[in-house]
Short mmCIF file of C-alpha atoms and ligand atoms in Angstrom, two decimals:
data_model
loop_
_atom_site.label_atom_id
_atom_site.label_comp_id
_atom_site.label_asym_id
_atom_site.label_seq_id
_atom_site.Cartn_x
_atom_site.Cartn_y
_atom_site.Cartn_z
CA UNK A 1 36.35 78.76 167.12
CA UNK A 2 33.33 79.92 170.16
CA UNK A 3 30.58 80.96 168.12
CA UNK A 4 27.26 83.31 169.06
CA UNK A 5 24.74 83.46 165.81
CA UNK A 6 21.65 86.04 167.27
CA UNK A 7 18.03 85.09 166.04
CA UNK A 8 15.47 82.31 166.46
CA UNK A 9 13.72 81.64 162.32
CA UNK A 10 14.67 79.39 159.68
CA UNK A 11 17.19 82.10 158.17
CA UNK A 12 18.91 81.65 161.62
CA UNK A 13 19.01 77.60 161.58
CA UNK A 14 20.37 77.53 158.04
CA UNK A 15 23.20 79.90 159.36
CA UNK A 16 23.60 77.87 162.06
CA UNK A 17 23.95 73.64 160.12
CA UNK A 18 25.67 75.55 157.52
CA UNK A 19 28.49 77.37 160.12
CA UNK A 20 28.05 73.54 161.66
CA UNK A 21 30.38 72.50 158.93
CA UNK A 22 33.25 74.55 159.81
CA UNK A 23 36.27 73.07 160.72
CA UNK A 24 37.02 75.59 162.76
CA UNK A 25 33.99 75.68 164.11
CA UNK A 26 33.99 73.86 167.56
CA UNK A 27 31.13 75.34 169.22
CA UNK A 28 27.96 76.86 168.47
CA UNK A 29 25.52 79.44 170.51
CA UNK A 30 22.27 80.48 169.51
CA UNK A 31 19.96 83.17 171.33
CA UNK A 32 17.70 82.47 171.61
CA UNK A 33 17.14 80.16 168.95
CA UNK A 34 14.90 77.26 168.68
CA UNK A 35 13.50 73.78 168.43
CA UNK A 36 16.04 73.07 165.45
CA UNK A 37 18.79 75.43 166.29
CA UNK A 38 18.86 73.69 169.75
CA UNK A 39 20.59 70.20 168.21
CA UNK A 40 23.52 72.04 166.63
CA UNK A 41 23.76 74.40 169.08
CA UNK A 42 23.72 75.49 172.58
CA UNK A 43 20.54 77.85 172.22
CA UNK A 44 20.52 81.02 174.78
CA UNK A 45 17.86 82.91 176.08
CA UNK A 46 18.74 86.36 176.03
CA UNK A 47 16.09 88.13 173.31
CA UNK A 48 17.88 88.91 169.70
CA UNK A 49 16.93 92.98 170.50
CA UNK A 50 19.20 92.22 174.10
CA UNK A 51 22.32 93.56 173.16
CA UNK A 52 23.75 94.37 176.41
CA UNK A 53 23.03 91.82 177.76
CA UNK A 54 23.96 88.62 174.77
CA UNK A 55 27.53 91.74 174.93
CA UNK A 56 28.36 90.31 178.18
CA UNK A 57 27.44 86.16 177.39
CA UNK A 58 29.93 86.97 174.94
CA UNK A 59 32.11 88.10 176.90
CA UNK A 60 31.14 85.85 179.42
CA UNK A 61 31.97 82.30 177.31
CA UNK A 62 34.93 84.10 175.55
CA UNK A 63 33.50 83.66 172.00
CA UNK A 64 35.52 84.52 169.06
CA UNK A 65 33.16 85.43 166.70
CA UNK A 66 29.29 86.56 165.85
CA UNK A 67 27.04 86.69 163.79
CA UNK A 68 23.65 88.64 163.42
CA UNK A 69 20.80 87.08 161.86
CA UNK A 70 18.14 89.48 162.10
CA UNK A 71 16.97 93.14 161.19
CA UNK A 72 16.00 94.48 165.19
CA UNK A 73 19.22 94.34 166.39
CA UNK A 74 21.37 96.20 164.11
CA UNK A 75 18.71 98.79 163.61
CA UNK A 76 20.20 99.12 167.78
CA UNK A 77 23.31 98.92 166.88
CA UNK A 78 24.18 95.38 167.77
CA UNK A 79 27.59 96.19 166.48
CA UNK A 80 28.82 99.05 167.98
CA UNK A 81 28.56 97.79 171.11
CA UNK A 82 30.24 94.71 170.02
CA UNK A 83 33.11 95.97 168.31
CA UNK A 84 33.61 99.12 171.46
CA UNK A 85 33.93 95.36 174.23
CA UNK A 86 36.62 94.45 171.40
CA UNK A 87 34.61 91.17 170.49
CA UNK A 88 34.13 90.80 166.90
CA UNK A 89 30.91 90.08 165.14
CA UNK A 90 29.52 89.57 161.56
CA UNK A 91 26.90 92.90 160.18
CA UNK A 92 26.34 96.84 159.46
CA UNK A 93 27.01 99.27 161.74
CA UNK A 94 23.67 101.08 163.07
CA UNK A 95 24.71 104.47 161.06
CA UNK A 96 25.29 101.72 157.64
CA UNK A 97 22.14 99.48 158.65
CA UNK A 98 20.04 103.22 158.09
CA UNK A 99 20.36 101.39 154.60
CA UNK A 100 17.23 98.71 155.92
CA UNK A 101 16.22 100.57 158.79
CA UNK A 102 15.54 103.91 156.80
CA UNK A 103 13.40 104.21 153.48
CA UNK A 104 13.34 108.06 153.09
CA UNK A 105 17.64 107.07 153.82
CA UNK A 106 17.48 104.86 151.25
CA UNK A 107 15.17 106.21 148.30
CA UNK A 108 17.75 109.47 148.65
CA UNK A 109 20.78 107.37 148.83
CA UNK A 110 19.57 105.60 144.87
CA UNK A 111 18.23 109.43 144.26
CA UNK A 112 22.09 111.20 144.77
CA UNK A 113 24.69 108.34 143.41
CA UNK A 114 22.00 107.55 140.19
CA UNK A 115 21.04 103.94 141.68
CA UNK A 116 18.09 103.48 139.62
CA UNK A 117 14.14 103.41 141.78
CA UNK A 118 11.17 104.45 141.09
CA UNK A 119 10.39 107.90 140.76
CA UNK A 120 9.65 108.58 144.53
CA UNK A 121 8.77 111.04 147.20
CA UNK A 122 9.34 111.77 150.92
CA UNK A 123 6.97 113.04 153.09
CA UNK A 124 6.75 114.27 157.36
CA UNK A 125 3.46 116.21 156.93
CA UNK A 126 -0.35 114.69 155.78
CA UNK A 127 -1.15 117.21 154.18
CA UNK A 128 1.38 117.74 151.39
CA UNK A 129 1.54 113.74 150.60
CA UNK A 130 -2.81 113.87 150.05
CA UNK A 131 -1.97 117.26 148.39
CA UNK A 132 0.82 115.63 146.18
CA UNK A 133 -1.87 112.33 145.39
CA UNK A 134 -4.47 114.26 144.04
CA UNK A 135 -1.66 115.11 141.18
CA UNK A 136 -0.57 111.62 140.84
CA UNK A 137 -2.00 108.44 138.77
CA UNK A 138 -2.75 105.35 140.19
CA UNK A 139 -1.80 102.00 141.46
CA UNK A 140 0.64 103.96 143.32
CA UNK A 141 2.37 102.76 146.22
CA UNK A 142 2.82 103.81 149.88
CA UNK A 143 6.04 102.93 152.47
CA UNK A 144 6.45 104.07 156.19
CA UNK A 145 10.39 104.92 156.60
CA UNK A 146 10.97 102.79 159.01
CA UNK A 147 10.20 99.21 160.18
CA UNK A 148 7.36 98.07 160.36
CA UNK A 149 7.44 93.96 160.30
CA UNK A 150 7.37 94.12 156.28
CA UNK A 151 3.74 95.55 156.55
CA UNK A 152 4.70 98.74 156.18
CA UNK A 153 3.96 99.07 152.90
CA UNK A 154 0.71 99.16 151.16
CA UNK A 155 -0.36 99.44 147.14
CA UNK A 156 -3.08 101.70 146.68
CA UNK A 157 -5.40 101.21 143.49
CA UNK A 158 -6.45 104.52 143.69
CA UNK A 159 -7.16 107.84 145.64
CA UNK A 160 -9.40 106.63 148.62
CA UNK A 161 -6.53 103.99 149.49
CA UNK A 162 -3.48 105.87 148.88
CA UNK A 163 -5.65 108.69 151.17
CA UNK A 164 -6.61 105.85 154.24
CA UNK A 165 -2.71 104.65 154.13
CA UNK A 166 -1.67 108.29 154.77
CA UNK A 167 -3.33 108.12 157.21
CA UNK A 168 -3.22 105.24 159.34
CA UNK A 169 0.40 105.48 158.67
CA UNK A 170 1.53 109.59 159.70
CA UNK A 171 -2.49 110.41 161.88
CA UNK A 172 -2.81 106.98 163.18
CA UNK A 173 0.32 105.71 163.57
CA UNK A 174 -0.73 102.74 163.10
CA UNK A 175 3.28 100.93 162.94
CA UNK A 176 4.16 103.70 165.29
CA UNK A 177 6.98 106.56 164.63
CA UNK A 178 7.90 104.40 161.69
CA UNK A 179 5.74 106.29 160.13
CA UNK A 180 6.62 109.92 161.32
CA UNK A 181 7.56 109.66 157.24
CA UNK A 182 6.46 108.12 154.05
CA UNK A 183 7.88 107.14 151.12
CA UNK A 184 5.46 107.74 147.93
CA UNK A 185 6.49 106.01 145.13
CA UNK A 186 6.08 105.27 141.01
CA UNK A 187 4.83 101.72 140.98
CA UNK A 188 6.48 99.21 138.88
CA UNK A 189 5.81 96.32 137.08
CA UNK A 190 7.86 93.21 136.29
CA UNK A 191 9.38 90.08 138.20
CA UNK A 192 11.30 90.21 141.34
CA UNK A 193 15.04 88.46 142.58
CA UNK A 194 16.61 89.40 145.52
CA UNK A 195 19.87 89.22 145.49
CA UNK A 196 22.00 88.94 148.96
CA UNK A 197 25.51 89.92 148.56
CA UNK A 198 28.76 89.26 151.36
CA UNK A 199 30.38 92.84 151.83
CA UNK A 200 33.46 94.45 153.66
CA UNK A 201 32.97 98.00 152.78
CA UNK A 202 35.05 97.93 149.89
CA UNK A 203 35.08 94.61 148.38
CA UNK A 204 30.68 92.99 147.32
CA UNK A 205 30.95 89.35 145.77
CA UNK A 206 26.74 89.54 145.20
CA UNK A 207 25.27 85.39 145.87
CA UNK A 208 23.84 83.55 143.48
CA UNK A 209 19.67 85.00 142.85
CA UNK A 210 16.68 84.41 144.61
CA UNK A 211 12.92 84.90 143.89
CA UNK A 212 10.79 84.59 147.25
CA UNK A 213 6.73 84.06 147.14
CA UNK A 214 5.12 86.93 149.09
CA UNK A 215 1.31 86.27 149.02
CA UNK A 216 0.16 83.38 151.69
CA UNK A 217 -2.20 81.28 148.72
CA UNK A 218 -1.35 79.56 145.64
CA UNK A 219 -1.11 81.56 142.38
CA UNK A 220 0.36 85.06 145.29
CA UNK A 221 -3.28 84.95 146.80
CA UNK A 222 -4.36 86.15 149.84
CA UNK A 223 -2.12 88.72 152.26
CA UNK A 224 0.81 89.32 152.70
CA UNK A 225 3.93 87.85 154.28
CA UNK A 226 7.04 87.54 156.07
CA UNK A 227 8.32 85.17 152.87
CA UNK A 228 6.26 81.53 152.44
CA UNK A 229 8.96 80.07 150.15
CA UNK A 230 12.03 80.82 148.16
CA UNK A 231 14.06 79.24 144.91
CA UNK A 232 17.40 79.02 143.36
CA UNK A 233 18.74 80.35 140.54
CA UNK A 234 15.68 82.83 139.54
CA UNK A 235 14.57 82.08 135.72
CA UNK A 236 15.29 85.22 134.31
CA UNK A 237 18.04 86.74 136.61
CA UNK A 238 20.31 86.08 133.43
CA UNK A 239 24.46 86.88 133.30
CA UNK A 240 23.69 90.19 131.22
CA UNK A 241 21.51 91.29 133.72
CA UNK A 242 23.56 90.10 136.54
CA UNK A 243 26.34 92.34 135.01
CA UNK A 244 23.97 94.96 134.33
CA UNK A 245 23.26 95.03 138.30
CA UNK A 246 26.85 94.68 139.20
CA UNK A 247 28.09 97.90 137.51
CA UNK A 248 24.58 99.55 138.01
CA UNK A 249 23.60 98.83 141.12
CA UNK A 250 25.82 97.09 143.41
CA UNK A 251 29.04 98.32 143.54
CA UNK A 252 27.51 101.31 142.99
CA UNK A 253 25.20 100.79 146.38
CA UNK A 254 28.79 99.86 148.05
CA UNK A 255 30.94 103.14 146.23
CA UNK A 256 28.18 105.72 147.94
CA UNK A 257 27.68 103.74 151.99
CA UNK A 258 31.56 104.93 151.77
CA UNK A 259 31.73 107.68 149.93
CA UNK A 260 28.65 109.21 153.47
CA UNK A 261 31.12 107.78 155.86
CA UNK A 262 28.38 104.52 156.72
CA UNK A 263 30.62 102.14 154.96
CA UNK A 264 28.96 99.22 154.63
CA UNK A 265 30.18 95.12 156.23
CA UNK A 266 27.46 92.94 156.11
CA UNK A 267 24.99 90.94 154.27
CA UNK A 268 23.20 93.52 151.81
CA UNK A 269 20.16 92.35 150.72
CA UNK A 270 19.26 93.89 147.97
CA UNK A 271 15.15 93.53 146.34
CA UNK A 272 14.76 94.01 142.42
CA UNK A 273 11.96 94.59 140.24
CA UNK A 274 13.26 93.63 136.33
CA UNK A 275 10.89 95.69 134.74
CA UNK A 276 10.61 95.69 130.87
CA UNK A 277 12.48 99.27 131.17
CA UNK A 278 15.81 97.68 133.19
CA UNK A 279 16.16 96.69 136.71
CA UNK A 280 15.25 98.82 139.90
CA UNK A 281 16.36 98.17 143.47
CA UNK A 282 13.06 97.98 145.34
CA UNK A 283 14.55 97.73 148.96
CA UNK A 284 17.59 97.02 150.04
CA UNK A 285 18.01 94.90 153.37
CA UNK A 286 20.65 95.18 155.47
CA UNK A 287 20.78 91.05 156.63
CA UNK A 288 19.92 87.70 154.80
CA UNK A 289 16.18 87.17 153.83
CA UNK A 290 14.31 83.97 155.26
CA UNK A 291 13.57 82.25 153.73
CA UNK A 292 16.11 83.43 150.99
CA UNK A 293 18.84 82.02 153.51
CA UNK A 294 17.10 78.86 152.80
CA UNK A 295 18.18 78.49 149.94
CA UNK A 296 21.15 80.18 148.83
CA UNK A 297 23.39 78.54 152.41
CA UNK A 298 22.59 74.99 151.23
CA UNK A 299 24.86 75.88 147.18
CA UNK A 300 26.94 77.68 148.71
CA UNK A 301 30.36 75.13 148.39
CA UNK A 302 33.15 75.36 151.34
CA UNK A 303 33.27 77.11 154.87
CA UNK A 304 31.34 79.74 155.48
CA UNK A 305 32.58 81.47 158.47
CA UNK A 306 36.04 81.55 156.27
CA UNK A 307 33.87 84.25 154.14
CA UNK A 308 32.40 86.49 156.88
CA UNK A 309 35.86 86.97 158.91
CA UNK A 310 37.40 87.77 155.61
CA UNK A 311 34.93 90.72 155.74
CA UNK A 312 35.30 91.97 159.27
CA UNK A 313 38.35 92.22 158.25
CA UNK A 314 38.33 93.52 155.02
CA UNK A 315 39.78 90.74 152.63
CA UNK A 316 36.66 89.75 151.05
CA UNK A 317 38.30 90.07 147.40
CA UNK A 318 41.00 87.65 148.77
CA UNK A 319 38.43 85.16 148.67
CA UNK A 320 37.07 82.58 146.68
CA UNK A 321 33.20 82.44 146.68
CA UNK A 322 31.78 79.66 144.94
CA UNK A 323 28.46 77.87 144.08
CA UNK A 324 26.85 74.56 143.79
CA UNK A 325 25.94 73.98 140.22
CA UNK A 326 22.72 72.89 141.27
CA UNK A 327 18.89 74.29 142.39
CA UNK A 328 17.88 74.20 145.80
CA UNK A 329 13.85 75.06 146.94
CA UNK A 330 12.34 76.59 150.31
CA UNK A 331 8.87 75.39 150.80
CA UNK A 332 7.39 76.97 154.61
CA UNK A 333 5.06 75.39 156.26
CA UNK A 334 2.82 77.64 158.11
CA UNK A 335 0.00 77.72 160.84
CA UNK A 336 -3.18 77.92 159.95
CA UNK A 337 -4.05 81.55 159.67
CA UNK A 338 -0.33 82.84 159.89
CA UNK A 339 0.13 86.22 159.08
CA UNK A 340 -3.18 87.31 161.12
CA UNK A 341 -3.80 84.88 163.86
CA UNK A 342 -3.16 81.48 164.58
CA UNK A 343 -2.69 78.80 167.68
CA UNK A 344 0.02 77.29 168.18
CA UNK A 345 1.47 75.00 170.29
CA UNK A 346 0.84 72.15 168.13
CA UNK A 347 3.03 68.71 168.23
CA UNK A 348 5.06 68.22 164.79
CA UNK A 349 4.42 64.31 163.23
CA UNK A 350 7.47 63.73 161.10
CA UNK A 351 10.76 64.85 161.21
CA UNK A 352 12.14 62.00 162.52
CA UNK A 353 11.52 60.32 159.06
CA UNK A 354 12.95 62.44 157.52
CA UNK A 355 17.22 61.02 156.25
CA UNK A 356 17.51 62.24 153.05
CA UNK A 357 20.29 63.83 152.40
CA UNK A 358 19.00 66.48 149.57
CA UNK A 359 16.34 67.55 152.21
CA UNK A 360 16.75 69.98 154.66
CA UNK A 361 14.11 71.91 157.55
CA UNK A 362 14.89 74.37 158.89
CA UNK A 363 13.20 75.30 161.90
CA UNK A 364 10.84 78.83 161.60
CA UNK A 365 8.70 78.72 164.28
CA UNK A 366 9.35 75.48 166.23
CA UNK A 367 9.34 74.59 170.03
CA UNK A 368 10.48 71.77 172.70
CA UNK A 369 7.73 71.16 175.11
CA UNK A 370 8.40 67.92 177.32
CA UNK A 371 9.56 65.09 174.74
CA UNK A 372 7.41 66.65 172.02
CA UNK A 373 8.60 69.53 169.51
CA UNK A 374 5.41 72.06 168.85
CA UNK A 375 4.69 74.66 166.59
CA UNK A 376 5.55 78.29 167.51
CA UNK A 377 5.01 80.77 165.32
CA UNK A 378 3.23 81.58 161.99
CA UNK A 379 6.17 80.30 160.32
CA UNK A 380 7.19 76.13 161.46
CA UNK A 381 9.34 74.74 159.52
CA UNK A 382 11.14 75.80 155.78
CA UNK A 383 11.50 72.32 154.36
CA UNK A 384 14.08 72.83 151.22
CA UNK A 385 14.97 70.28 148.48
CA UNK A 386 18.75 70.49 146.46
CA UNK A 387 18.41 68.39 143.27
CA UNK A 388 20.22 69.53 139.51
CA UNK A 389 17.40 71.42 138.10
CA UNK A 390 15.07 73.50 139.54
CA UNK A 391 11.63 71.26 138.77
CA UNK A 392 13.49 68.30 140.73
CA UNK A 393 14.19 70.51 143.69
CA UNK A 394 9.93 71.57 144.09
CA UNK A 395 9.72 67.47 143.19
CA UNK A 396 12.02 66.92 146.06
CA UNK A 397 11.04 69.48 148.63
CA UNK A 398 7.56 68.42 147.99
CA UNK A 399 8.39 64.95 148.78
CA UNK A 400 10.16 66.70 152.34
CA UNK A 401 6.48 68.03 152.67
CA UNK A 402 3.97 64.76 152.31
CA UNK A 403 6.65 63.80 155.86
CA UNK A 404 6.02 66.06 158.26
CA UNK A 405 2.13 67.20 159.16
CA UNK A 406 0.61 68.96 162.77
CA UNK A 407 -2.93 70.59 162.93
CA UNK A 408 -4.25 73.30 160.80
CA UNK A 409 -0.78 73.10 158.82
CA UNK A 410 -1.11 75.50 156.05
CA UNK A 411 1.82 75.57 152.80
CA UNK A 412 1.70 76.82 148.94
CA UNK A 413 1.59 74.15 146.36
CA UNK A 414 2.99 76.29 144.09
CA UNK A 415 6.27 77.13 145.10
CA UNK A 416 9.19 77.38 142.79
CA UNK A 417 6.68 77.80 139.69
CA UNK A 418 6.53 81.43 138.44
P1 LIG B 501 9.41 96.50 150.41
O1 LIG B 501 9.62 96.41 151.64
O2 LIG B 501 10.39 98.02 150.41
O3 LIG B 501 11.12 95.32 149.28
O4 LIG B 501 8.40 96.80 149.89
C1 LIG B 501 7.83 95.09 150.05
C2 LIG B 501 6.84 94.82 148.30
O5 LIG B 501 6.41 95.82 148.08
C3 LIG B 501 8.18 94.92 147.18
O6 LIG B 501 8.79 93.55 147.88
C4 LIG B 501 7.69 94.27 146.55
O7 LIG B 501 6.50 93.69 146.02
C5 LIG B 501 6.42 95.47 146.56
N1 LIG B 501 6.37 96.84 145.79
C6 LIG B 501 7.46 97.78 146.91
N2 LIG B 501 7.32 98.48 145.97
C7 LIG B 501 6.61 98.73 145.29
C8 LIG B 501 6.90 99.53 144.10
N3 LIG B 501 7.64 100.70 143.85
N4 LIG B 501 5.73 98.75 143.15
C9 LIG B 501 5.44 97.39 142.52
N5 LIG B 501 5.91 97.49 144.08
C10 LIG B 501 6.96 97.02 144.88
N1 LIG B 502 11.75 87.18 152.20
C1 LIG B 502 12.28 88.63 153.02
C2 LIG B 502 12.64 90.00 153.21
O1 LIG B 502 13.89 88.30 154.90
O2 LIG B 502 12.81 90.07 153.54
#
C-alpha cells in the first residue's frame, strides 16, 4: 500500500517510523515532513493545511491510506474533503474534531454527559467574564475557546492576573478568533496523565499511559512549551484508575459524541488530572500527542496500519491491540531560547553515532542543508530510550542524548522523574 502522513514534527516521525515496519506498507509519503522522516519516506513539499493540494496529490499518486498527525488540518476538515473524493483517510471529521477545536464545546459535552471535569463557566462577553471573576477564589484558569498553539490557557493567581487574561484574550484578541469566547474554570491540583486511544466511532481502545513535562526548565520551572519530554507508562495510572476512566470517561465520551451526531473516528487524546477527588478531564485532543507518540508508539506490538484501517472500517472490536511490557522515555532536544525566540540552521552532530536498537531519534525541527542535517525549529529532536523499567529507560534515553550536540542545545535533565 501507498501511505501519506500529514505533518512535520516528532509525532509524525514516530508515526512514519511505526508504519514503515508494516508488511502492508510499500511506500510512505510525508507532507511536508522533515530531515529524519526523509530517511523513511518521500517528503513532499505541501503544507499540512493546504488540504486541496494534499487531496490532489493523494489522487495523483493513488495513495491508499492517509494518516493525519497534526490538529490544524483536522479542524479545517481534511477528512471530510478526502472522504468526498473517495480517498481513505484516518482522523476525525471536522464536526468531531471540534472536541479539541472548541473548549466550550468540550466542556459543555462533559457537563451534559456527566463526564468528570473542573467546574467552569463560558463567556462570550468580556464584561460578564470580569463581573464573574469578582466573586471567584484564586488561582483560577482562563482559557481561550479555540486553538491557540497550546498557549491559550492561563493560570491566574489573583483577580488582576485573571482580568488581564480576559482582556488580552477577548478584547486585544491575542489569539485571534480563538478568543471570541473564554472558558473560566476551577484550578485543579494533582498529577497530569495523558491517555491516547484508538476510536472507530463505536469502539474505543485506550493505549498505554504517558506523562508529559510541559515546562521548559528542570523541576517544572520556566515557560510552558509544547512538551520537553515524556515517559510511558505513568507511575500513578493504576489498573483501578484505568478501569474508572474506561467506565466514567473514555466510553461515555465516545458515546456522547455519537449521540451528538458527531461520531469520533481517529485518535482521541484524554488529558487527565488525577486529583484527591478522583480523575478529571482537563482537555481532549483529536490526534496523537507530541511528544506522547514518541513513547507510546514504540511500545505498540504489531502493525499500526492494521489498527488504523480497522478504525476507518469500523471493525476495531475485531482487532487485538497489544503492548510491550516495557517502558519508554523521550527527551526533547530544543533550540536555546525555545519557546520564545531562537536561532536555527545549526549543524547537528552525532546522529551517526547512534546504533543502539533501544534508542530511537525522532526528528522534529530539522532540515537538510547541503549534506548536513541542521536545526530548523524550537523542538529539534526527541531521543527515545526503551528498556524494561522506567529507570533504565531514563538512563538509556540520556545515553543517546549525550552523543548529540548542536549550538545552543537545551534539554531537561529530569525527564521521567515525577
Ligand atoms: P489544556 O490545553 O486545557 O490541557 O491546558 C494546558 C495545561 O494547562 C494543562 O496541561 C494543565 O497543565 C494546565 N491546566 C489546564 N486546565 C487546568 C485546570 N483546570 N487546573 C489546573 N491546571 C490546568
Ligand atoms: N504534548 C501535548 C500535546 O500534544 O498536546
